[in-house]
Structure formats: C-alpha cells, structure tokens
mmCIF file of C-alpha atoms and ligand atoms in Angstrom:
data_model
loop_
_atom_site.group_PDB
_atom_site.id
_atom_site.type_symbol
_atom_site.label_atom_id
_atom_site.label_comp_id
_atom_site.label_asym_id
_atom_site.label_seq_id
_atom_site.Cartn_x
_atom_site.Cartn_y
_atom_site.Cartn_z
ATOM 1 C CA MET A 1 67.852 -178.836 73.632
ATOM 2 C CA ASN A 2 68.899 -182.401 72.731
ATOM 3 C CA ASP A 3 72.173 -181.826 74.551
ATOM 4 C CA LEU A 4 70.301 -180.696 77.640
ATOM 5 C CA ARG A 5 68.226 -183.916 77.521
ATOM 6 C CA GLU A 6 71.402 -186.038 77.162
ATOM 7 C CA ILE A 7 72.970 -184.285 80.044
ATOM 8 C CA LEU A 8 69.969 -184.837 82.255
ATOM 9 C CA LYS A 9 69.696 -188.471 81.234
ATOM 10 C CA PHE A 10 73.375 -188.942 82.127
ATOM 11 C CA TYR A 11 72.913 -187.433 85.534
ATOM 12 C CA GLY A 12 69.642 -189.422 86.039
ATOM 13 C CA GLU A 13 71.518 -192.683 85.202
ATOM 14 C CA MET A 14 74.283 -191.658 87.708
ATOM 15 C CA GLY A 15 71.631 -191.644 90.348
ATOM 16 C CA ALA A 16 71.524 -187.765 90.836
ATOM 17 C CA GLU A 17 68.286 -186.517 92.448
ATOM 18 C CA PHE A 18 69.267 -182.822 92.353
ATOM 19 C CA LEU A 19 71.096 -180.890 89.863
ATOM 20 C CA HIS A 20 72.727 -177.563 91.012
ATOM 21 C CA LEU A 21 72.565 -175.314 87.911
ATOM 22 C CA PRO A 22 74.882 -172.247 88.179
ATOM 23 C CA VAL A 23 72.825 -169.182 88.701
ATOM 24 C CA SER A 24 74.342 -166.226 86.886
ATOM 25 C CA ASP A 25 75.179 -163.166 89.010
ATOM 26 C CA PRO A 26 75.068 -160.065 86.813
ATOM 27 C CA ARG A 27 77.175 -158.041 89.261
ATOM 28 C CA ALA A 28 80.011 -160.594 89.123
ATOM 29 C CA ASP A 29 79.631 -160.913 85.345
ATOM 30 C CA LEU A 30 79.857 -157.261 85.001
ATOM 31 C CA ALA A 31 82.848 -157.006 87.251
ATOM 32 C CA GLU A 32 84.627 -159.614 85.187
ATOM 33 C CA LEU A 33 83.689 -157.870 81.941
ATOM 34 C CA ASN A 34 84.936 -154.463 83.483
ATOM 35 C CA ARG A 35 88.257 -156.142 84.292
ATOM 36 C CA GLU A 36 88.651 -157.231 80.722
ATOM 37 C CA ILE A 37 87.673 -153.778 79.432
ATOM 38 C CA LEU A 38 90.123 -152.030 81.703
ATOM 39 C CA GLN A 39 92.994 -154.100 80.184
ATOM 40 C CA CYS A 40 91.990 -153.806 76.485
ATOM 41 C CA ARG A 41 94.408 -153.122 73.779
ATOM 42 C CA ARG A 42 92.291 -154.237 70.893
ATOM 43 C CA CYS A 43 92.419 -150.879 69.043
ATOM 44 C CA ARG A 44 94.444 -147.555 68.897
ATOM 45 C CA LEU A 45 91.971 -145.830 71.125
ATOM 46 C CA HIS A 46 93.485 -147.148 74.357
ATOM 47 C CA GLU A 47 96.631 -145.262 73.550
ATOM 48 C CA SER A 48 95.185 -141.858 73.526
ATOM 49 C CA LYS A 49 92.508 -142.245 76.217
ATOM 50 C CA THR A 50 92.960 -141.142 79.746
ATOM 51 C CA HIS A 51 90.539 -143.565 81.325
ATOM 52 C CA TYR A 52 88.475 -146.479 80.098
ATOM 53 C CA VAL A 53 84.767 -145.809 80.359
ATOM 54 C CA PRO A 54 83.191 -149.235 80.699
ATOM 55 C CA GLY A 55 79.656 -148.033 81.589
ATOM 56 C CA GLU A 56 77.809 -148.041 84.814
ATOM 57 C CA GLY A 57 74.360 -148.580 86.512
ATOM 58 C CA ASN A 58 72.049 -151.092 87.653
ATOM 59 C CA PRO A 59 73.183 -154.677 86.804
ATOM 60 C CA ARG A 60 69.604 -155.744 86.114
ATOM 61 C CA PRO A 61 68.190 -152.591 84.563
ATOM 62 C CA GLY A 62 64.775 -152.155 82.965
ATOM 63 C CA ILE A 63 66.429 -149.662 80.576
ATOM 64 C CA LEU A 64 69.906 -149.618 78.927
ATOM 65 C CA PHE A 65 70.929 -146.337 77.380
ATOM 66 C CA VAL A 66 73.640 -146.685 74.698
ATOM 67 C CA GLY A 67 75.724 -143.693 73.438
ATOM 68 C CA GLU A 68 78.554 -143.387 70.938
ATOM 69 C CA GLY A 69 81.615 -143.111 72.984
ATOM 70 C CA PRO A 70 83.114 -141.087 75.874
ATOM 71 C CA GLY A 71 83.724 -137.422 75.509
ATOM 72 C CA GLU A 72 86.400 -135.310 77.189
ATOM 73 C CA THR A 73 84.816 -135.278 80.615
ATOM 74 C CA GLU A 74 83.908 -138.924 80.660
ATOM 75 C CA ASP A 75 87.485 -139.649 79.627
ATOM 76 C CA GLN A 76 88.713 -137.613 82.427
ATOM 77 C CA PHE A 77 86.703 -139.352 85.077
ATOM 78 C CA GLY A 78 86.029 -142.865 83.588
ATOM 79 C CA ARG A 79 82.356 -142.531 83.816
ATOM 80 C CA PRO A 80 79.736 -142.355 80.973
ATOM 81 C CA PHE A 81 77.570 -139.298 80.192
ATOM 82 C CA ILE A 82 78.753 -137.021 82.906
ATOM 83 C CA GLY A 83 79.456 -133.898 80.721
ATOM 84 C CA ARG A 84 76.969 -131.457 79.175
ATOM 85 C CA ALA A 85 75.155 -134.180 77.224
ATOM 86 C CA GLY A 86 75.111 -136.373 80.371
ATOM 87 C CA GLN A 87 73.474 -133.551 82.281
ATOM 88 C CA LEU A 88 70.639 -133.487 79.739
ATOM 89 C CA LEU A 89 70.420 -137.315 79.878
ATOM 90 C CA ASP A 90 70.156 -136.999 83.648
ATOM 91 C CA LYS A 91 67.211 -134.548 83.213
ATOM 92 C CA ILE A 92 65.449 -136.916 80.837
ATOM 93 C CA ILE A 93 66.010 -139.859 83.300
ATOM 94 C CA GLN A 94 64.546 -137.758 86.131
ATOM 95 C CA LYS A 95 61.586 -136.760 83.989
ATOM 96 C CA MET A 96 60.928 -140.450 83.487
ATOM 97 C CA GLY A 97 60.657 -140.733 87.181
ATOM 98 C CA LEU A 98 63.903 -142.645 87.426
ATOM 99 C CA GLU A 99 67.332 -142.231 88.710
ATOM 100 C CA ARG A 100 70.724 -142.969 87.129
ATOM 101 C CA GLN A 101 71.047 -146.008 89.417
ATOM 102 C CA ASP A 102 67.917 -147.508 88.035
ATOM 103 C CA VAL A 103 69.239 -147.745 84.613
ATOM 104 C CA PHE A 104 72.480 -148.807 82.928
ATOM 105 C CA ILE A 105 74.350 -146.288 80.839
ATOM 106 C CA GLY A 106 76.940 -147.610 78.341
ATOM 107 C CA ASN A 107 78.684 -146.764 75.036
ATOM 108 C CA VAL A 108 79.553 -148.356 71.743
ATOM 109 C CA VAL A 109 83.255 -147.636 72.350
ATOM 110 C CA LYS A 110 84.738 -147.610 75.847
ATOM 111 C CA CYS A 111 87.615 -145.135 74.969
ATOM 112 C CA ARG A 112 87.352 -141.544 73.868
ATOM 113 C CA PRO A 113 88.125 -141.053 70.166
ATOM 114 C CA PRO A 114 90.547 -138.146 69.800
ATOM 115 C CA ASN A 115 88.758 -134.730 69.514
ATOM 116 C CA ASN A 116 85.474 -136.501 69.898
ATOM 117 C CA ARG A 117 85.498 -137.788 66.339
ATOM 118 C CA GLU A 118 83.207 -140.664 65.331
ATOM 119 C CA PRO A 119 84.727 -144.073 66.174
ATOM 120 C CA LEU A 120 86.197 -145.831 62.977
ATOM 121 C CA LYS A 121 84.956 -149.120 61.732
ATOM 122 C CA ASP A 122 87.844 -151.149 63.091
ATOM 123 C CA GLU A 123 87.599 -149.441 66.533
ATOM 124 C CA VAL A 124 83.791 -150.351 66.694
ATOM 125 C CA ASP A 125 84.541 -153.901 65.455
ATOM 126 C CA ALA A 126 87.082 -154.304 68.176
ATOM 127 C CA CYS A 127 84.875 -152.894 70.976
ATOM 128 C CA LEU A 128 81.397 -154.009 70.012
ATOM 129 C CA PRO A 129 81.772 -157.542 71.509
ATOM 130 C CA PHE A 130 82.073 -155.787 74.913
ATOM 131 C CA LEU A 131 78.667 -154.093 74.538
ATOM 132 C CA ARG A 132 77.105 -157.284 73.196
ATOM 133 C CA ARG A 133 78.331 -159.178 76.320
ATOM 134 C CA GLN A 134 77.111 -156.316 78.510
ATOM 135 C CA ILE A 135 73.709 -156.699 76.967
ATOM 136 C CA ALA A 136 73.660 -160.457 77.428
ATOM 137 C CA VAL A 137 74.548 -159.968 81.143
ATOM 138 C CA LEU A 138 72.191 -157.065 81.797
ATOM 139 C CA ARG A 139 69.198 -158.502 79.967
ATOM 140 C CA PRO A 140 67.363 -155.115 79.879
ATOM 141 C CA ARG A 141 63.782 -154.847 79.040
ATOM 142 C CA VAL A 142 64.548 -152.157 76.526
ATOM 143 C CA ILE A 143 67.530 -150.681 74.882
ATOM 144 C CA VAL A 144 67.570 -147.029 74.029
ATOM 145 C CA CYS A 145 70.027 -145.859 71.293
ATOM 146 C CA LEU A 146 71.081 -142.354 71.713
ATOM 147 C CA GLY A 147 71.896 -141.045 68.196
ATOM 148 C CA LYS A 148 72.509 -142.742 64.776
ATOM 149 C CA VAL A 149 76.116 -143.675 65.570
ATOM 150 C CA ALA A 150 75.102 -145.867 68.513
ATOM 151 C CA LEU A 151 72.132 -147.213 66.544
ATOM 152 C CA ASN A 152 73.744 -148.051 63.324
ATOM 153 C CA ASN A 153 76.920 -149.617 64.828
ATOM 154 C CA LEU A 154 74.854 -151.825 67.174
ATOM 155 C CA LEU A 155 72.500 -153.004 64.495
ATOM 156 C CA GLY A 156 74.918 -152.855 61.508
ATOM 157 C CA THR A 157 72.452 -150.506 59.649
ATOM 158 C CA ALA A 158 72.562 -147.083 58.034
ATOM 159 C CA TYR A 159 69.389 -145.379 59.382
ATOM 160 C CA SER A 160 69.031 -141.706 59.463
ATOM 161 C CA MET A 161 67.813 -140.854 63.035
ATOM 162 C CA GLY A 162 65.203 -138.216 61.708
ATOM 163 C CA ARG A 163 63.552 -141.011 59.734
ATOM 164 C CA ILE A 164 63.865 -143.971 61.955
ATOM 165 C CA ARG A 165 62.874 -142.457 65.269
ATOM 166 C CA GLY A 166 59.377 -143.083 66.376
ATOM 167 C CA GLN A 167 59.787 -146.691 65.270
ATOM 168 C CA GLN A 168 60.443 -149.629 67.545
ATOM 169 C CA LEU A 169 63.374 -151.895 66.451
ATOM 170 C CA GLU A 170 64.905 -154.942 68.230
ATOM 171 C CA PHE A 171 68.301 -156.246 69.158
ATOM 172 C CA ALA A 172 68.768 -159.949 70.060
ATOM 173 C CA GLY A 173 65.041 -160.187 70.879
ATOM 174 C CA ILE A 174 65.024 -157.017 73.106
ATOM 175 C CA PRO A 175 62.950 -154.033 72.052
ATOM 176 C CA LEU A 176 65.078 -151.179 70.849
ATOM 177 C CA VAL A 177 64.036 -147.475 70.774
ATOM 178 C CA PRO A 178 66.126 -145.054 68.759
ATOM 179 C CA THR A 179 66.114 -141.464 69.846
ATOM 180 C CA TYR A 180 68.314 -138.317 69.365
ATOM 181 C CA HIS A 181 71.621 -138.008 71.145
ATOM 182 C CA PRO A 182 71.389 -135.346 73.822
ATOM 183 C CA ALA A 183 74.310 -133.519 72.245
ATOM 184 C CA PHE A 184 72.251 -133.232 68.996
ATOM 185 C CA ILE A 185 69.754 -131.171 70.954
ATOM 186 C CA LEU A 186 72.473 -129.091 72.741
ATOM 187 C CA HIS A 187 73.986 -128.169 69.325
ATOM 188 C CA LYS A 188 70.801 -126.664 68.115
ATOM 189 C CA ARG A 189 70.335 -122.819 68.163
ATOM 190 C CA ASP A 190 66.730 -122.431 66.963
ATOM 191 C CA GLN A 191 64.365 -122.565 69.938
ATOM 192 C CA GLU A 192 61.591 -124.072 67.983
ATOM 193 C CA GLU A 193 63.845 -126.858 66.732
ATOM 194 C CA ILE A 194 65.020 -127.496 70.274
ATOM 195 C CA SER A 195 61.434 -127.792 71.603
ATOM 196 C CA LYS A 196 60.460 -130.059 68.791
ATOM 197 C CA ALA A 197 63.490 -132.350 69.356
ATOM 198 C CA LYS A 198 62.943 -132.363 73.109
ATOM 199 C CA TRP A 199 59.165 -133.242 72.558
ATOM 200 C CA GLU A 200 60.182 -136.142 70.215
ATOM 201 C CA VAL A 201 62.603 -137.502 72.704
ATOM 202 C CA TRP A 202 59.912 -137.335 75.357
ATOM 203 C CA GLU A 203 57.512 -139.136 73.112
ATOM 204 C CA ASP A 204 60.170 -141.844 72.661
ATOM 205 C CA MET A 205 60.742 -142.090 76.320
ATOM 206 C CA GLN A 206 56.944 -142.577 76.958
ATOM 207 C CA LYS A 207 57.292 -145.625 74.753
ATOM 208 C CA VAL A 208 60.469 -146.776 76.552
ATOM 209 C CA LEU A 209 58.631 -146.616 79.979
ATOM 210 C CA ALA A 210 55.696 -148.578 78.677
ATOM 211 C CA LEU A 211 58.116 -151.229 77.286
ATOM 212 C CA ALA A 212 59.960 -151.319 80.583
ATOM 213 C CA GLY A 213 56.695 -151.652 82.441
ATOM 214 C CA ARG A 214 56.642 -148.198 84.091
ATOM 215 C CA GLU A 215 54.327 -145.652 82.437
ATOM 216 C CA ARG A 216 54.285 -142.074 83.467
ATOM 217 C CA HIS A 217 51.855 -139.388 82.507
HETATM 218 N N1 URA B 1 78.383 -138.880 74.499
HETATM 219 C C1 URA B 1 78.326 -140.195 74.404
HETATM 220 O O1 URA B 1 77.959 -140.760 73.345
HETATM 221 N N2 URA B 1 78.720 -140.956 75.412
HETATM 222 C C2 URA B 1 79.128 -140.400 76.538
HETATM 223 O O2 URA B 1 79.392 -141.100 77.512
HETATM 224 C C3 URA B 1 79.154 -139.016 76.643
HETATM 225 C C4 URA B 1 78.924 -138.308 75.694
#
C-alpha cells in the first residue's frame, strides 16, 4: 500500500492528471498460460502424454471445477472431463441449470499419468503452479474439488473425502467445496450407495450454486 502511495505521489509530482492502470484480460492471460503449459517439460508426464490438457471454459467463471488429471480420452483429445466421468460431470452441470461454457474445468496435473495412476508428489509440485495461476486469472466465486486427490493436492492436506465433504473450505480467500469425483460414483456397484453418493453430490452442488449466486430448487 505504501508503495502504491509512493507511486501515485511520484506521478502527481510529475504533473500527471490521469493514470492508465493496466486492466487484466483473463482471456489473454489464459491464452498466455496455455502457451506455457503446451511447452511444459517440468516433469516426466510430458514424455508419455499424447496431448496436454490445460483446462477449458469461461474465463470469468462463477464456478471452477478441479479434477485430478486427464484420463485416456482427455489425453487423446486435449480436453478435460470428456470421457465417462466427464459425461457424468456434464449431467451434474446441466442439473445445476448451467452449461459447460458457463464454468471452467481444470485439473491438478495437465498431462495424463500413465495407466491413470495418481500423480506423484514431484509431478504435482511441478504442475500446481499452473493451477494456482489459473485460479488467480479466473477469480472464480467458488472452487469445486472433485475427489480427494484434487482437494489434498490443492490444499496440501490429507482429508478423507467421506469425512470432509459437506464442509466448506477455502483456497486463497475463495470458498472451496469438496465433493466426490464422478469416477468414484461410476465405480460403485451397489444401487443404494450410488443413489446416496449422487444425492450427496447434489447437496454439495446446491451449496456451490448458493455461493456462486445462482440457487436452484
Ligand atoms: N478425471 C479427472 O480427474 N480429470 C479429467 O479431466 C478426466 C477424468
């Protein structure tokens, strides 16, 4: 703040009557970030991937969904959440009264870990600065972490999703809602468990809509 006062004083003394402050353009900032991601060689995952998957969606979204990392289909096409888990996420987004283009969908790591294994610590450490910068550019009203890998890597925690979901957390002053990863629901066989998990995700999404300023009943 003192720095800002000094700068304004300096310009005042120089006789300036107007100060043109640079206005950030999230579209341009995201494009620049994508260029960097598409050249990244910070970890071994770039060697085995087919395509980088930087994330996509609204450059000023109410809601940012964060997953773990690209799967096989995402790797093939360079787009996040377009496989089976993505189709379930699409249904959730639709049920919220939204479309994919209204939200932003990203991941903790931008390259597919081989055989869909969890990303390793050094891979996450290398890639997380991209997600942090995406969040700074997007300035979403609410962040939804899909699954414990996204949640714990973003927050540096070790929560169990079953225990933490239902609570509201925070990242960089932005409300954060943890919920189940769509693949967690798809892997279940028991119909009762599936219905319960879907209902819990829906409860979480009601909270997300309220935080984003769009309630739906
Ligand atoms: N699972 C994820 O965590 N991210 C994707 O993009 C696809 C599946």
